[in-house]
Structures are given as structure tokens and as C-alpha cells.
XYZ file of C-alpha atoms in Angstrom:
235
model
C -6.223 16.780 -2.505
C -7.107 13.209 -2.655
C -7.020 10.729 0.453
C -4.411 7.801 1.127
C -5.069 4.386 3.024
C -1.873 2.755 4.613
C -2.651 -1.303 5.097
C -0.889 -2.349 8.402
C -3.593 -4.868 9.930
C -1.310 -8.022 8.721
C 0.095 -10.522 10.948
C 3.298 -10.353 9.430
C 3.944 -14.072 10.007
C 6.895 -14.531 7.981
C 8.761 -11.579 9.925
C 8.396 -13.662 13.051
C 9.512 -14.249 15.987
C 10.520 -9.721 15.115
C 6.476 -9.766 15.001
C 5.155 -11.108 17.899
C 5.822 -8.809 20.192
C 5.643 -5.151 17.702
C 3.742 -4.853 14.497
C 5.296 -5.353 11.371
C 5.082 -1.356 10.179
C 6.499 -0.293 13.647
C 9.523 -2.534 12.948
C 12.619 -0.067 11.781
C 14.953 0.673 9.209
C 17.198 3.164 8.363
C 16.542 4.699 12.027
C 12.804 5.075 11.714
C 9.497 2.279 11.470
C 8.663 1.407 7.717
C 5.188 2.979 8.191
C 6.698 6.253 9.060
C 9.004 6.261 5.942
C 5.581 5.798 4.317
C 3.631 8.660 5.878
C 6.301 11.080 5.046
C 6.524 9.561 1.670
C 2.575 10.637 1.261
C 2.821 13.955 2.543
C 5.713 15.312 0.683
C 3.458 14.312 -2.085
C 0.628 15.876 -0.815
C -1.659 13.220 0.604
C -2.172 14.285 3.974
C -5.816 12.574 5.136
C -4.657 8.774 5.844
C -6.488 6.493 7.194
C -4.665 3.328 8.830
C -6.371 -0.193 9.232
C -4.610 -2.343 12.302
C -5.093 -5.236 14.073
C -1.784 -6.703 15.431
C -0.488 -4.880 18.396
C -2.861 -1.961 17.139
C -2.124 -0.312 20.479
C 0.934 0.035 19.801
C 0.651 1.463 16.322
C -2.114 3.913 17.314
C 0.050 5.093 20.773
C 3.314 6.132 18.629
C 1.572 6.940 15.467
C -1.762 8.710 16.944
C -3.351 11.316 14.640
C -0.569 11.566 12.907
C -0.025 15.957 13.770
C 3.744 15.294 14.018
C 4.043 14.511 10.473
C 1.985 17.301 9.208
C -0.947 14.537 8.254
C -4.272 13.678 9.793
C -3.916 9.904 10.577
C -7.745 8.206 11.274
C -7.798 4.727 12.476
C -9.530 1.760 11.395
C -9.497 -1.422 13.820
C -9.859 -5.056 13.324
C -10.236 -7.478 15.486
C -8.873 -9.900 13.228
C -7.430 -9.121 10.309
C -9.629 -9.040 7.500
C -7.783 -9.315 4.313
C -7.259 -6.638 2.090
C -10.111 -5.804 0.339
C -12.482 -6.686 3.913
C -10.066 -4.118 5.701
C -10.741 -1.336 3.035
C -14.062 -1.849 2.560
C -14.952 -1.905 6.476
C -12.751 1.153 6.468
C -14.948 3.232 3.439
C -17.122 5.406 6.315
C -13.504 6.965 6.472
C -12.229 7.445 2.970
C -13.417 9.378 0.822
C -15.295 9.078 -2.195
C -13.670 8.867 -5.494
C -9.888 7.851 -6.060
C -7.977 7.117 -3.036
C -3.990 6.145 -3.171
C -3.798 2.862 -0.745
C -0.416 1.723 0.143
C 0.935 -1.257 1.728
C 2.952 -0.094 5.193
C 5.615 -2.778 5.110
C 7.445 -1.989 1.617
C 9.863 0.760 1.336
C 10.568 2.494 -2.234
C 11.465 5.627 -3.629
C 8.654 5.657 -5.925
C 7.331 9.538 -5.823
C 3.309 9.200 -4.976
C 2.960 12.574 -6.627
C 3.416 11.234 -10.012
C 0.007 9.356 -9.335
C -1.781 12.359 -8.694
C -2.573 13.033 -12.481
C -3.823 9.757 -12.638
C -6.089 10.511 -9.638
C -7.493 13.518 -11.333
C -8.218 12.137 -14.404
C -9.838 9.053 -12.666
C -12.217 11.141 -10.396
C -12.940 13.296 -14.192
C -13.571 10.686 -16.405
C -15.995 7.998 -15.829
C -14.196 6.471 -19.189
C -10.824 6.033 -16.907
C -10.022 2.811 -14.998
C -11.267 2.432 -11.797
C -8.042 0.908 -10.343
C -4.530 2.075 -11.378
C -1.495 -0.392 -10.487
C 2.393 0.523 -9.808
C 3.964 -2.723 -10.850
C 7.519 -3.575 -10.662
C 9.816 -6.317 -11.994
C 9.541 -9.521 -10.263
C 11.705 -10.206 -7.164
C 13.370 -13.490 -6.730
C 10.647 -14.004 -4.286
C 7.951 -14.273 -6.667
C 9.525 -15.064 -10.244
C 6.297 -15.899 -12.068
C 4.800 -12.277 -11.146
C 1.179 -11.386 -10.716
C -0.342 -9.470 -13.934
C 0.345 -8.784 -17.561
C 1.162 -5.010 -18.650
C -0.132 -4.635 -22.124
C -1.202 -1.145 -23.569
C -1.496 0.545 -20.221
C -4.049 -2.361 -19.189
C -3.516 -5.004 -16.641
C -4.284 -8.897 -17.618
C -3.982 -11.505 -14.994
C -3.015 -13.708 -18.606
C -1.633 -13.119 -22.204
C 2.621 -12.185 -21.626
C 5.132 -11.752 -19.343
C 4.032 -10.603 -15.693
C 5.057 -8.505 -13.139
C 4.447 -8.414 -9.920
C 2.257 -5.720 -8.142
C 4.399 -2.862 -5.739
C 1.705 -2.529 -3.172
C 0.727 0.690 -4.647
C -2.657 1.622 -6.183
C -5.222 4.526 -6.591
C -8.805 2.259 -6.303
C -11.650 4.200 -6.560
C -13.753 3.698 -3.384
C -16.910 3.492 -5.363
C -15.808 -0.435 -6.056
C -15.692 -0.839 -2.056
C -18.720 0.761 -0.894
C -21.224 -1.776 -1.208
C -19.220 -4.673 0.189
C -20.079 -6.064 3.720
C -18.112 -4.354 6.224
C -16.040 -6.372 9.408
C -15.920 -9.294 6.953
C -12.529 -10.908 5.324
C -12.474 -10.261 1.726
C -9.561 -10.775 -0.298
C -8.671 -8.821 -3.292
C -7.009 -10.818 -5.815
C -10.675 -11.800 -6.670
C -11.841 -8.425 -7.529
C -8.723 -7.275 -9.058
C -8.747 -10.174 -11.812
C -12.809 -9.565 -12.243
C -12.612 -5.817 -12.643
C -9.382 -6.455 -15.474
C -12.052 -8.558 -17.295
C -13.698 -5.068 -17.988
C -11.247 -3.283 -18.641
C -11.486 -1.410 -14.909
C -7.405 -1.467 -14.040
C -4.200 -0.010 -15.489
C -0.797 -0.181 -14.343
C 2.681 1.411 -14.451
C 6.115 -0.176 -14.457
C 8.491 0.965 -11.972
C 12.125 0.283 -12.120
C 13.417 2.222 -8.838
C 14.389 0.947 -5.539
C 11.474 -0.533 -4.064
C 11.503 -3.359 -1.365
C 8.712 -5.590 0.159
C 9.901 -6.386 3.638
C 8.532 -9.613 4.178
C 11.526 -11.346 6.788
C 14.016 -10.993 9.239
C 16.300 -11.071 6.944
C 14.515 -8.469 3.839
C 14.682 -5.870 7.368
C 18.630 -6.137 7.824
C 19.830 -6.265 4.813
C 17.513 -2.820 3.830
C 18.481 -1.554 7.405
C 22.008 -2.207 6.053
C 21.531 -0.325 2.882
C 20.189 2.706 4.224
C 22.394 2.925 6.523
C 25.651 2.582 4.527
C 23.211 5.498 1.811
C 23.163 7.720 4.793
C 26.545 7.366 5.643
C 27.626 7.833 2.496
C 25.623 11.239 2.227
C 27.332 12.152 5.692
């Protein structure tokens, strides 16, 4: 079975003053932290070697989370000192992945988006030199971010050429691209993502399900308020 990355080293700055004193992932809805509805989210679909990145209050997200035994996964931790940016914190974390696809996930959204339907995807990717090297779950844009990310044409991503959507914070990357990047240094992905669509190296799905980036104060209660009123309902 492949491996999964969850990113949780962020500040979370716009979930302040909620994230000065707890991590962003550790923050709750529906009665349990956002990163946990993410672990069990992986392991129903089979991933069950994670590796975290943290920074922020990583104490605090290693101490409740530890090796992750609880969930039936095996939860290895990658710490920052300072955050390094996305593509810094997965590089610095490659001694830990490993090699081939690996399913990295962002561990402040929430979605029902099944991470088993990827897993083809994976297979064919680690197969087939041919394949894309980066696979995207895209999803329509929230009023957030109305102008989107990338362009979905033909099963390719295009950072120009249509009508974009924006990215779910979902993606098999094959590590391969991360290996020989400097390691403990920020490195931002956006970059790399629009170079490697230039060849022809990333694909994308749409996904219309419930899926929620929970980026304030307010994105937290009004999801904690949905789930709750979903599990009430199922009562």
C-alpha cells in the first residue's frame, strides 16, 4: 500500500486568536480535531504509513496524536522549526516517505472525498513512467477564491487556457520530484506545480462533494454547526 503525508506545520494565521494557543489541525469539529477526521479518512482507505510535518505547537500535535496506534496507522513525525512552506516541508520530510507515489493531504480541510478512489491512480503512476508525476483533486471555486488556481482540460492541469478551479488540498506527487531539493529550507510549491504542467507532469480530477478548507473562526463554526446538526439528524 502506498504512503500518505498530512501537512500541519502552518501557522494558521487567519484562524487566529483560535491558533495561538493550539494548532490549527488540533482545533475541532464535529466532536473530534480536523487532523483526526483526516487520519481516519486515510486509513479506511487504506493508507496507513503517514508521516506528519509540524511546527506550531508541534508538542502538542505529537503528545495527542503520537504514533498514531490508536487509529490503526503508523504516524512518523517531521519537525520544523519554522515552517517551511509546502514543498520545503515535504522535501525535508523525503528520508520518511517513501519512494514512488505518495497521497499528501492538507490537515485543515474536511471533505468526504473517498482517498481510495486515488489508489488506481497511484498504481498506475508508480507502473508507468508515461503517467503524470503529480495527480490533482480539484474542486469548484469557493467564494473565497473566485478566480481559482488551474485549468482542467483533457485530464491535464494548465495554470492558463479556460476556466479554473481551485486545488482541494489533495494530491498523489511522486517523491522522485522532491528528493533532490535542499532539505530544512522554505520552498514553496506553486513554482513547481506550474513548471512541471509545462511538461505535461500533472493531472487533475474534479470533485463536486462536500469538501471545506477551514481557513477562520468562522469556516470552524459554521462546519462544527453542520456536522453537528448531520449527526443529529442520523441520531
Amino acid at each position: 500500500m502506498f504512503g500518505a503525508m498530512i501537512l500541519a506545520a502552518g501557522r494558521g494565521e487567519r484562524m487566529r486568536p483560535l491558533s495561538d494557543q493550539t494548532p490549527k489541525p488540533l482545533l475541532r469539529v464535529g466532536g473530534k480535531p480536523l487532523i483526526v477526521w483526516q487520519i481516519e479518512a486515510l486509513e479506511r482507505a487504506g493508507f496507513r504509513d503517514i508521516v506528519i510535518n509540524a511546527s506550531h505547537h508541534a508538542a502538542q500535535l505529537t503528545e495527542f496524536l503520537d504514533d498514531g496506534n490508536r487509529w490503526g496507522v503508523r504516524i512518523q513525525w517531521s519537525i520544523e522549526a519554522t515552517p517551511l512552506e509546502t514543498a520545503g516541508g515535504i522535501a525535508t520530510a523525503s528520508p520518511l516517505l517513501p519512494s514512488g507515489p505518495v497521497l499528501i493531504v492538507s490537515g485543515d480541510i474536511w471533505t468526504t472525498f473517498d482517498y481510495a478512489t486515488l489508489i488506481p491512480r497511484a498504481d498506475a503512476m508508480s507502473r508507468d513512467p508515461a503517467t503524470p508525476r503529480v495527480h490533482l483533486v480539484m474542486v469548484p471555486n469557493p467564494p473565497y477564491h473566485p478566480d481559482g488556481d488551474f485549468v482542467l482540460h483533457d485530464g491535464l492541469l494548465h495554470v492558463e487556457g479556460g476556466t479554473k478551479l481551485v486545488y482541494g488540498n489533495i494530491g498523489l506527487h511522486d517523491t522522485a520530484l522532491f528528493r533532490d531539493l535542499p532539505r530544512g529550507v522554505p520552498i514553496r510549491l506553486l513554482p513547481l506545480w506550474c513548471d512541471w504542467m509545462t511538461q505535461d507532469l500533472v493531472s487533475g480530477e474534479r470533485f463536486d462533494g462536500a469538501w471545506a478548507n477551514v481557513g477562520t473562526p468562522s469556516d470552524l463554526a459554521s462546519l462544527d454547526a453542520q456536522l453537528s446538526e448531520s449527526a443529529a439528524t442520523r441520531a
